[in-house]
Each structure stands twice: as C-alpha cells, then as structure tokens.
XYZ file of C-alpha atoms in Angstrom:
315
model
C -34.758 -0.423 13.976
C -36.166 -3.995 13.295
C -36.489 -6.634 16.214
C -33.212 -8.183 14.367
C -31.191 -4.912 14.841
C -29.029 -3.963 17.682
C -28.068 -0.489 18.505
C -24.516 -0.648 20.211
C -21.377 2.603 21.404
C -18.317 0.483 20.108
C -17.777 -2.272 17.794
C -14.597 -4.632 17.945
C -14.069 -6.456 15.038
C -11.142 -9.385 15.797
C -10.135 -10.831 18.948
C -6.194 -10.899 18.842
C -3.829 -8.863 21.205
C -5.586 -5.866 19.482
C -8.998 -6.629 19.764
C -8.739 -8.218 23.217
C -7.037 -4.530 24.575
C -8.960 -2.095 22.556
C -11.693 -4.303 24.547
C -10.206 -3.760 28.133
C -9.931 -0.310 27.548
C -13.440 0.510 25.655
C -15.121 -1.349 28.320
C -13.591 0.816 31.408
C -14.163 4.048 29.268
C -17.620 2.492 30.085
C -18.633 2.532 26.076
C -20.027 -1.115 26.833
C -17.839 -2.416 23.721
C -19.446 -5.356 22.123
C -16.578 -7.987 20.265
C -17.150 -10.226 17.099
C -14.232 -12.500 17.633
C -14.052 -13.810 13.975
C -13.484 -17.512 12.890
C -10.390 -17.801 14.574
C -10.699 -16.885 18.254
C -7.365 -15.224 19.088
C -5.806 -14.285 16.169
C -2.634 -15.701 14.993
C -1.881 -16.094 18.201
C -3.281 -19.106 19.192
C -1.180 -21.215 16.469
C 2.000 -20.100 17.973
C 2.833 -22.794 21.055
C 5.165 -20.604 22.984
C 5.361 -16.879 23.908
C 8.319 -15.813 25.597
C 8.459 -12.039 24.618
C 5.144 -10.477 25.462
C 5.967 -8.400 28.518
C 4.527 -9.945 32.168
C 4.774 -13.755 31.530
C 8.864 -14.371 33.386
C 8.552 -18.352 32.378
C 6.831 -17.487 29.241
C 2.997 -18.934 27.765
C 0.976 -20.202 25.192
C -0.673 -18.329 22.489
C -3.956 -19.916 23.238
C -3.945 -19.531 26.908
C -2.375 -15.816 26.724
C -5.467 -15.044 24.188
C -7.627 -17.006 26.846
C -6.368 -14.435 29.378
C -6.990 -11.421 27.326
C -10.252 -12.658 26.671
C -11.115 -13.423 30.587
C -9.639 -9.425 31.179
C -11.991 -8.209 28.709
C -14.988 -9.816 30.000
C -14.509 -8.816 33.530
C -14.590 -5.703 32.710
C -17.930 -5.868 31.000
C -16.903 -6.426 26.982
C -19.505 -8.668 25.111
C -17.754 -10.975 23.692
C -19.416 -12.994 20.461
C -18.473 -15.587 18.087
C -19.166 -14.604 14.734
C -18.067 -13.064 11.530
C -18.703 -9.633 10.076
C -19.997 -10.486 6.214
C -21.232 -7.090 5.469
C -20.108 -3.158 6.433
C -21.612 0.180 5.380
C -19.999 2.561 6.920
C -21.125 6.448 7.339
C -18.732 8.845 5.921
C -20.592 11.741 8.465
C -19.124 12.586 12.041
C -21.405 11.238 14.479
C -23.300 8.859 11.633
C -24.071 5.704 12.071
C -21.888 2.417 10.743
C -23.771 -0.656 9.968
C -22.470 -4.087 9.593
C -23.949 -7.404 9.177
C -22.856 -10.738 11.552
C -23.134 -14.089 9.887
C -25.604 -12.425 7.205
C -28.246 -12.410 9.150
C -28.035 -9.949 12.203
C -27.128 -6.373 11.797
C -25.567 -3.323 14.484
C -25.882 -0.240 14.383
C -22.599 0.752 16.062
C -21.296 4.620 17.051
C -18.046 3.484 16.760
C -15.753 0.561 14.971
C -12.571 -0.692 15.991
C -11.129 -3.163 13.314
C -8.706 -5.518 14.531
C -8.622 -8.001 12.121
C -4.892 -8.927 11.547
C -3.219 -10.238 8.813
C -2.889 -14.032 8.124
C 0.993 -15.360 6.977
C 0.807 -16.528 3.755
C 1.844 -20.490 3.477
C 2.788 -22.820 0.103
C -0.159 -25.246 1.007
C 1.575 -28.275 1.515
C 0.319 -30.879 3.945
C 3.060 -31.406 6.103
C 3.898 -27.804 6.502
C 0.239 -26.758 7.272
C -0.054 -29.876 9.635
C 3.568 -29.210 11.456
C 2.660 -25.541 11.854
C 3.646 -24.673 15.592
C 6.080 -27.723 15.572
C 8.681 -26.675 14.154
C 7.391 -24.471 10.905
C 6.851 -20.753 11.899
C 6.404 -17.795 9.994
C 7.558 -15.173 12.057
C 11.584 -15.205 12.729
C 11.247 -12.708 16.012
C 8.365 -14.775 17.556
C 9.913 -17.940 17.399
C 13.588 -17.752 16.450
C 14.547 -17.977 20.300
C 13.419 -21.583 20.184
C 16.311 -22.796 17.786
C 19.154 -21.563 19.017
C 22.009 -23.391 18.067
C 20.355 -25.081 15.326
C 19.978 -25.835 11.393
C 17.389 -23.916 10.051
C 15.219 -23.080 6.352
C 14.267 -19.965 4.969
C 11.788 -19.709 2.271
C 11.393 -17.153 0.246
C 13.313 -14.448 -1.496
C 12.097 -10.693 -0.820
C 13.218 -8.549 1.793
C 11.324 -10.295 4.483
C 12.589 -13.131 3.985
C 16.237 -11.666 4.329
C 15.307 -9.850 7.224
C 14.547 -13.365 8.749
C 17.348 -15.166 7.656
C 20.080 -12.790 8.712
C 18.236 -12.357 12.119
C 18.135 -15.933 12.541
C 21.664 -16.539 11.572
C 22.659 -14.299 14.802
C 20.850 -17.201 16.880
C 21.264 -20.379 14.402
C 23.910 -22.730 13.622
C 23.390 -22.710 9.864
C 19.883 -20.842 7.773
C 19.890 -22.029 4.390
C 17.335 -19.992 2.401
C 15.526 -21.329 -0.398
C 14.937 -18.953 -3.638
C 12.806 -19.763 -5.984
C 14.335 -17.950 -8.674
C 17.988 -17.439 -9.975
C 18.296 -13.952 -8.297
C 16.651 -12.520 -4.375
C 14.090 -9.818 -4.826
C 15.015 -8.374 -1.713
C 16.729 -4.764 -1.877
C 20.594 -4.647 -2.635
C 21.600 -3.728 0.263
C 19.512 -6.731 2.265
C 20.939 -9.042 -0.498
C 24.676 -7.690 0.687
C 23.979 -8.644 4.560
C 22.552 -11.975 3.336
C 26.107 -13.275 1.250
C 28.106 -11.664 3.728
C 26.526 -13.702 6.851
C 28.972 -16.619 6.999
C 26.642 -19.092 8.025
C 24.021 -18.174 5.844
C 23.591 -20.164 2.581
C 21.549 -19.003 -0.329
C 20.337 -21.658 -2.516
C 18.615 -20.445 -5.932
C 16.461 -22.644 -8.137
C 15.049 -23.992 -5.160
C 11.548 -24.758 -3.428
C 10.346 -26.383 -1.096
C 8.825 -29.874 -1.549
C 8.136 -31.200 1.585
C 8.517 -30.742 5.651
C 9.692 -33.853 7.233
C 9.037 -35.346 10.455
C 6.085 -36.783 12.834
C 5.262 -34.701 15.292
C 8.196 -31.964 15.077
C 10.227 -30.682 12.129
C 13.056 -32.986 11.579
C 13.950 -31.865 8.156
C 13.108 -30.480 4.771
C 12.626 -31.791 0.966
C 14.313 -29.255 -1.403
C 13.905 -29.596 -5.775
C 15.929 -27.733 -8.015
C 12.875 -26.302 -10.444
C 15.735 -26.356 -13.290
C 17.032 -29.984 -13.246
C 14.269 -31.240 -11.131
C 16.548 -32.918 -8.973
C 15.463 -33.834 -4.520
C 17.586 -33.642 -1.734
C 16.974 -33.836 2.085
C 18.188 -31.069 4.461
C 18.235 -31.841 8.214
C 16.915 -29.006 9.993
C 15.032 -28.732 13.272
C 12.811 -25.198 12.186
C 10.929 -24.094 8.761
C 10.442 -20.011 8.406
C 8.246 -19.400 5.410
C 8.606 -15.883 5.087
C 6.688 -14.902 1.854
C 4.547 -12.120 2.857
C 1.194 -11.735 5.050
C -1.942 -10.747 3.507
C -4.214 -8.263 5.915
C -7.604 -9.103 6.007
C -9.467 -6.014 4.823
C -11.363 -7.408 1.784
C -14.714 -6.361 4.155
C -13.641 -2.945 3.857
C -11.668 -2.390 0.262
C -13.246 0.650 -1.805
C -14.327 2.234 1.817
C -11.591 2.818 3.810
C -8.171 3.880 2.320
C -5.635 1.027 2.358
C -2.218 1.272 0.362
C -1.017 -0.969 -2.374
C -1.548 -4.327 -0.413
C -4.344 -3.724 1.319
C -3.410 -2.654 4.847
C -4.997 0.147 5.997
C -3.530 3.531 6.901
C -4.116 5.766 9.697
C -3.767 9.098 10.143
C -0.363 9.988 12.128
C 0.238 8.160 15.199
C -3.007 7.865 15.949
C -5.524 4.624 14.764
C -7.778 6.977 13.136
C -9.195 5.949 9.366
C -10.476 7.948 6.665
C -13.826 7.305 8.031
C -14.853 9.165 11.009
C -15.688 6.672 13.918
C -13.562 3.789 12.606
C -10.333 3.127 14.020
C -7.858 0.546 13.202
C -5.607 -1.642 15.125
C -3.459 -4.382 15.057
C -1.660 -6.403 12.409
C -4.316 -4.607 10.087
C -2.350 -1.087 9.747
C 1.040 -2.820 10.449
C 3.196 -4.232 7.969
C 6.620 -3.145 9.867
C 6.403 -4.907 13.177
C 3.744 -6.991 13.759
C 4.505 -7.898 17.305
C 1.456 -8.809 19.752
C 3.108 -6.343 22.049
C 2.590 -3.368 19.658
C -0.939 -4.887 17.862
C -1.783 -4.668 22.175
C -0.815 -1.084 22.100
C -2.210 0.034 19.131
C -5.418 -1.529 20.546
C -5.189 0.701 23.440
C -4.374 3.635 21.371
C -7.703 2.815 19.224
C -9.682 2.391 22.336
C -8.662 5.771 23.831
C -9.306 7.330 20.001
C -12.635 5.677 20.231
C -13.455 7.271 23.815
C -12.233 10.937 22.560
C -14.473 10.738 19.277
C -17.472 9.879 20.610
C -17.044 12.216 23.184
C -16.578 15.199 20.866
C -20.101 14.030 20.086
C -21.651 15.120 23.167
C-alpha cells in the first residue's frame, strides 16, 4: 500500500438515518467502521425542520439536530466519522477481496467491507422560490410532513402514482389538495386515479404547472398556468408537495452492482446483501416503497449486522 492508502474493516458511505445506525452498530461489533459523510451531512434529513414520527422524540425534533444526535451516538462508540465524497469505487467481485474506493480523488481505502447508504435525493422543478421555501412550507414527502397542515389548503404536483398516493393521503388530513397535472390525463394506475376523483375534497386540475411558490418566509400560496391557453391564477395554500419521483444516488456504482430500471439497488431477500460480496446496502438507496428514516435506520442496522456475519465467515 502507498503512504496515501488506508487499509480499513468497514466502509460507510452516507451519513443519513442509515449511515449514522449501520455506524452505531459496526462500531460495537468492534469492526472500527470508518464514515464518508458525503456533501450533505445528514441526508435529506437535515432539510426537513420538524420530525414528529421517528420513534423516541415525545415533543418531536429537527432533522438537523436528530442527524446531529445520530452522529454524536456514532462517535461515542468509536465510528470515524469524515467529510468527504467517494469519486471513485472498484469493487472485488471475490469473497473476502478487497474493495477500493477513492475520497475526493485523491485518497484511496482499502476497505473489507462497504456499507452504501447514500439515499435518494427528491426530485424538484428548479424554481427559485420553491428551492428557497423548501422546509417552509414546500415538502416532498406527504407522510413526513403532512401532519403539519392539518386543516389546511394544500398543492400537489405531479401526476404518477406517487403523486396520488400523496394527495389522497393528504386529503384525509387537509381541508382542500388541489393537484396539478401537467398533462390532460394522470399517469398514475387506474385504480389510484379512481381514489383520486372519488376523494371529495380533492381537485384535479389538468393542463397545469406550477409557476411559482408565493410567500416570504413561509408558503402562502401558489402560481398555477394553464400550458394550453397560457393563462395565471393564484391559489392560496399554506403547503407545496412536489411529488415527481426521487432519483437514488448510485451513479458511483451503475454497471457494478445490480440496480433495477431506475437505478436503486436490489438486495438479496430481506437481507442488505448486494450482488457483490462484502457490499451491503441501506437506506433510501434499495428503497423506493417507504422511505421513512425509521426503516432507512433499520435497514442500517440490518446492514451492519450483515456486515459483522460476512466478515466473520472470513475468519
């Protein structure tokens, strides 16, 4: 090895609710886990300003400071925790070989074992005030935040089944969810498109996109155009759901480790185990169904405890 490499048991790539517990439980297996945290610190996590269902906090928390506590549990417990990015993998396709990945592309580890906890990151349209009202009012994740507007107006965006997923589960809690379809017809399954026009206080508008997010400092409302006519109109609503997919961030590992048709990597059974022996995977990553921090937590555990067994198998 050259001065510039480091020879390490058990790699975690990402820090969110994944990371940060495959962490606590790699470092009291003792397999002295060593953490690249990625560019964002905390995941998705840390743009979300209140967490009220993640088991243990009775008055609830923020994202920020709940990743700031996972991060303080891992480190007492010995995990080396790094800031930095992962540019580069080569990963051994042998039981007991060696996987090698680059940090920042400049210093590379030799690691025994890889836990990938990457997430996924919500896809957004790009406009200002959405991006810059994100955590005040625009969300994109229904279960996480939908709590927070009970009783009130809300938008949908978006037309797939996610997007009726949200809508109908937010019209449960809401006073009104109008969703916004880009197109004259929903893409979302038949049956999802039946539970979204029979939801009384659900109202589907097609032809429609989203122009702008209003308000200062909080959501106060939203600027709709008809992409036929062309035509603006204001909606008052306190809360903005953009529900138009989430990308997983596996580009690192595409053409190594098997993924399905959008990228999000499969695992053999129930466990966290990859195609690659010695590479788990955890998280938001290999879940496209839930993509709760509660579960990406216990998946981290599960790919922690994976991690322990395989390299012990080694002995």
């Amino acid at each position: 090895m050259s001065e510039n490499t480091e020879r390490i048991e058990c790699l975690i790539i990402g820090s969110g609710p994944a990371g940060y517990t495959a962490a606590i439980y790699a470092s009291r297996a003792d397999l002295k886990p060593v953490m690249y945290t990625g560019l964002q610190m905390g995941g998705q996590l840390t743009t979300t300003t209140e967490v009220d269902n993640f088991p243990g906090y009775p008055n609830g928390t923020d994202g920020t400071m709940m990743m700031e506590d996972l991060k303080k549990q891992a480190e007492r417990f010995g995990t080396d925790v790094r800031f930095g990015m992962i540019t580069k993998v080569e990963l051994s396709d042998k039981v007991g070989g060696i996987h090698k990945v680059i940090v920042d592309d400049s210093k590379e580890i030799e690691a025994e074992s890889v836990i990938i906890s990457t997430g996924a990151t919500a896809k957004y349209l790009g406009l200002e005030n959405e991006q810059r009202l994100i955590g005040g009012g625009v969300s994109a994740c229904a279960t996480c935040d939908g709590f927070f507007y009970k009783g009130q107006d809300v938008v949908v965006v978006g037309g797939g089944d996610t997007a009726a997923e949200e809508a109908t589960y937010l019209a449960k809690l809401c006073k009104k969810v109008t969703m916004l379809v880009r197109r004259d017809e929903m893409r979302a399954s038949k049956a999802m498109q039946h539970r979204v026009m029979s939801t009384e206080n659900l109202e589907v508008l097609f032809n429609s996109e989203l122009d702008d997010v209003l308000g200062e400092n909080v959501v106060e409302g939203v600027r709709v155009v008809n992409n036929v006519s062309g035509e603006k109109h204001d909606i008052p609503v306190m809360g903005v759901f953009i529900a138009i997919g989430h990308k997983p961030n596996t580009d690192l590992f595409k053409g190594v480790i098997d993924m399905d048709d959008t990228g999000y990597i499969i695992t053999e059974g129930k466990s966290t185990k990859t195609n690659i022996p010695g590479v788990f995977a955890a998280g938001d990553v290999q879940d496209k169904e839930y993509r709760q921090a509660v579960t990406a937590a216990g998946t981290g555990c599960m790919a922690a405890l994976d991690a322990e067994r395989y390299l012990g198998s080694l002995n």
